[in-house]
Amino acid sequence: MESSTSFPILLSLRVAGLALLFVGPIGLAIALLQARVRYRLRGLVDALVLLPLVLPPSVVGYFLVVVFGRRGLLGRMLEEGLGVRLVFSPAGAALASAVVALPILVKTAQPSIEAVPSRLEDVARTLGLRPWEVVFRVTLPLAWRGVLAALVLGFARAIGEFGATLMLAGNIPGRTNTMPVEIFSAFQEGDDARAGLYVIVLSGISVVVVLVAGLLGPKEGRAPA
Amino acid sequence: MSGAPALEVDLQVTVGRGASVFTVEARFSLPAGVLVLFGPSGAGKTVTLRAIAGLIRPKRGSVRLAGEALDDGMRGVHVPAERRRIGYVPQDQALFPHLDVLGNVVFGLPRAERKKPGPATLALLDELGLSALRGARVDALSGGERQRVALARALAAEPRLLLLDEPLSALDRAARFSIGRSLREALARRSLPAVLVTHDAEEAAAFGDVFVQFERGKPARELPREVVLGEKGPCPHCGKP
């Protein structure tokens, strides 16, 4: 099992997918909040969202271990309450990926939400739509390009996560050896062919992502669907 | 129907942040018909309109629609915009660019009615001359057509009051005349009270029953029509004095 070539590829896809499922709604909610609401702690939230982008991944990983580790406050609650253990588990890898994907998700989605004229949202409210209905029937349909680009870039960032994943989920063959982690260990062992395979797969995914994000990027004169 | 006026407004609204804060004060009442908010741009007409719509929370004061308090600073009442049933046609129409003409008109209706428009919607499209355009993209419409769509969208939701921000100002003369007539007929047919913002004396005279003058830095005041309009004589469209 652990020596299977396809395992790290499938695991990485699963981990990044799970991370996106978790961080996608949170990231979009933060992007909406930051784009549309003027509140006192807005600057602080902005800084916190950017933090995983600036902090070294190993430092992010360290913080995650402190909070979600077996002796961490949330880690203990999750383990005792729900029987979920994040350290050395694929779920931990997904959490680490989710955290490092958050900044790119929020920062890509936010400008496209800001570009939706708020006058349209105002009119929708006078027509009887509650704020959440306005989000789903006006804001997101008009900002879909930026939102989709944000999700695609977030997925790419999640699938490539190495440092924080290694700290929280470790490198357990057949369990938490995602592609980036596997590249590192194969390279250490001198197995260049094995490392090269995952390098090619991850590079391919990245090229596709960059192309798709480019297609979704801001168009001349903002032409929604 | 109670004997309460259609609309009573006594507001103090503060907008902006930092150095660009300004306060608008307005006090007026409309028994029925059309109230015109008249004055130069930047005097607070649109702010007042948005406060009546419930899109801005006034600093203090009250808004009453047919006797019902929608805002009452003293009692902490602020009914959110989505529960006021007040139609709003902003200056740039704010049509939804991701929907066609019909999609815009039925936007505020329940899901079933949006899927399959009923007789009321079809009659409304007909009334405003939009039947032939129902599948058209809104960015392909002329200024007059856009205004008709915005009006139909607001009327479809069966508002209790209609707010119109410079509805005719961006139109050419022919469109002003025909949209102006459609608008007057639509309001009369429904006995729908309206508040109309304009800086144009002719437009004010053509529509208004009650006039409120806005001036920069002064509280808005209700004034007799001759004073507001500078004794312009009868309106060229409708012959009203």
CSV table of N, CA and C in Angstrom, one decimal, chain A residues 38 119-120 122-131 137-138 141-142, chain B residues 50 55 81-82 86 88 90 92 94-98 107-108 114 153:
chain,number,residue,atom,x,y,z
A,38,ARG,N,-18.3,47.6,7.0
A,38,ARG,CA,-17.3,48.5,7.6
A,38,ARG,C,-17.4,48.3,9.1
A,119,ARG,N,-25.2,49.2,-5.4
A,119,ARG,CA,-26.6,49.7,-5.8
A,119,ARG,C,-27.5,48.5,-6.2
A,120,LEU,N,-26.9,47.5,-6.8
A,120,LEU,CA,-27.7,46.4,-7.2
A,120,LEU,C,-28.2,45.6,-6.0
A,122,ASP,N,-28.6,46.9,-3.1
A,122,ASP,CA,-29.6,47.8,-2.4
A,122,ASP,C,-31.0,47.6,-3.1
A,123,VAL,N,-31.0,47.6,-4.4
A,123,VAL,CA,-32.3,47.4,-5.1
A,123,VAL,C,-32.9,46.0,-4.8
A,124,ALA,N,-32.1,45.0,-4.7
A,124,ALA,CA,-32.5,43.6,-4.4
A,124,ALA,C,-33.2,43.6,-3.0
A,125,ARG,N,-32.6,44.4,-2.1
A,125,ARG,CA,-33.2,44.4,-0.7
A,125,ARG,C,-34.6,45.1,-0.8
A,126,THR,N,-34.7,46.2,-1.5
A,126,THR,CA,-36.0,46.8,-1.6
A,126,THR,C,-37.0,46.0,-2.3
A,127,LEU,N,-36.6,45.0,-3.0
A,127,LEU,CA,-37.5,44.0,-3.7
A,127,LEU,C,-37.9,42.9,-2.8
A,128,GLY,N,-37.4,42.9,-1.5
A,128,GLY,CA,-37.8,42.0,-0.5
A,128,GLY,C,-36.9,40.8,-0.2
A,129,LEU,N,-35.6,40.9,-0.8
A,129,LEU,CA,-34.7,39.8,-0.5
A,129,LEU,C,-33.9,40.1,0.8
A,130,ARG,N,-33.8,39.0,1.6
A,130,ARG,CA,-33.0,39.1,2.8
A,130,ARG,C,-31.6,39.1,2.5
A,131,PRO,N,-30.7,39.6,3.4
A,131,PRO,CA,-29.3,39.8,3.0
A,131,PRO,C,-28.6,38.5,2.4
A,137,ARG,N,-28.3,35.6,-4.9
A,137,ARG,CA,-29.0,35.9,-6.2
A,137,ARG,C,-28.4,37.1,-6.9
A,138,VAL,N,-27.6,37.9,-6.2
A,138,VAL,CA,-26.9,39.1,-6.9
A,138,VAL,C,-25.4,39.0,-6.8
A,141,PRO,N,-23.6,35.5,-8.2
A,141,PRO,CA,-23.7,35.4,-9.7
A,141,PRO,C,-23.0,36.4,-10.5
A,142,LEU,N,-22.8,37.6,-9.9
A,142,LEU,CA,-22.0,38.6,-10.6
A,142,LEU,C,-20.5,38.5,-10.4
B,50,ARG,N,-32.8,57.2,0.1
B,50,ARG,CA,-32.3,55.9,0.6
B,50,ARG,C,-32.7,55.7,2.1
B,55,LEU,N,-32.4,51.9,3.5
B,55,LEU,CA,-31.0,51.4,3.2
B,55,LEU,C,-30.0,52.2,4.0
B,81,ALA,N,-34.9,47.2,5.0
B,81,ALA,CA,-35.4,47.5,3.6
B,81,ALA,C,-36.3,46.4,3.0
B,82,GLU,N,-35.9,45.1,3.3
B,82,GLU,CA,-36.6,44.0,2.6
B,82,GLU,C,-38.0,43.8,3.2
B,86,ILE,N,-41.2,49.0,-0.2
B,86,ILE,CA,-41.0,50.3,-0.8
B,86,ILE,C,-40.2,50.1,-2.1
B,88,TYR,N,-37.9,51.0,-5.3
B,88,TYR,CA,-36.8,52.0,-5.4
B,88,TYR,C,-36.2,51.9,-6.9
B,90,PRO,N,-33.3,53.6,-8.6
B,90,PRO,CA,-32.2,54.5,-8.5
B,90,PRO,C,-31.8,55.2,-9.8
B,92,ASP,N,-29.3,55.3,-11.8
B,92,ASP,CA,-28.7,54.6,-12.9
B,92,ASP,C,-29.5,53.3,-13.2
B,94,ALA,N,-29.8,50.6,-12.1
B,94,ALA,CA,-29.3,49.4,-11.4
B,94,ALA,C,-30.0,48.1,-11.8
B,95,LEU,N,-30.1,47.9,-13.1
B,95,LEU,CA,-30.7,46.6,-13.6
B,95,LEU,C,-29.7,45.5,-13.4
B,96,PHE,N,-30.1,44.3,-13.2
B,96,PHE,CA,-29.2,43.2,-12.9
B,96,PHE,C,-28.7,42.7,-14.3
B,97,PRO,N,-27.4,42.9,-14.5
B,97,PRO,CA,-26.8,42.6,-15.8
B,97,PRO,C,-26.7,41.1,-16.1
B,98,HIS,N,-26.9,40.2,-15.1
B,98,HIS,CA,-26.8,38.8,-15.4
B,98,HIS,C,-28.2,38.2,-15.7
B,107,PHE,N,-37.8,39.7,-10.5
B,107,PHE,CA,-36.8,39.5,-9.5
B,107,PHE,C,-37.3,39.4,-8.1
B,108,GLY,N,-38.2,40.3,-7.8
B,108,GLY,CA,-38.7,40.3,-6.4
B,108,GLY,C,-39.9,39.4,-6.1
B,114,ARG,N,-41.4,33.4,-10.7
B,114,ARG,CA,-40.2,33.7,-11.4
B,114,ARG,C,-40.0,32.6,-12.5
B,153,ARG,N,-39.9,46.4,-12.7
B,153,ARG,CA,-39.3,45.6,-11.6
B,153,ARG,C,-39.8,46.1,-10.3
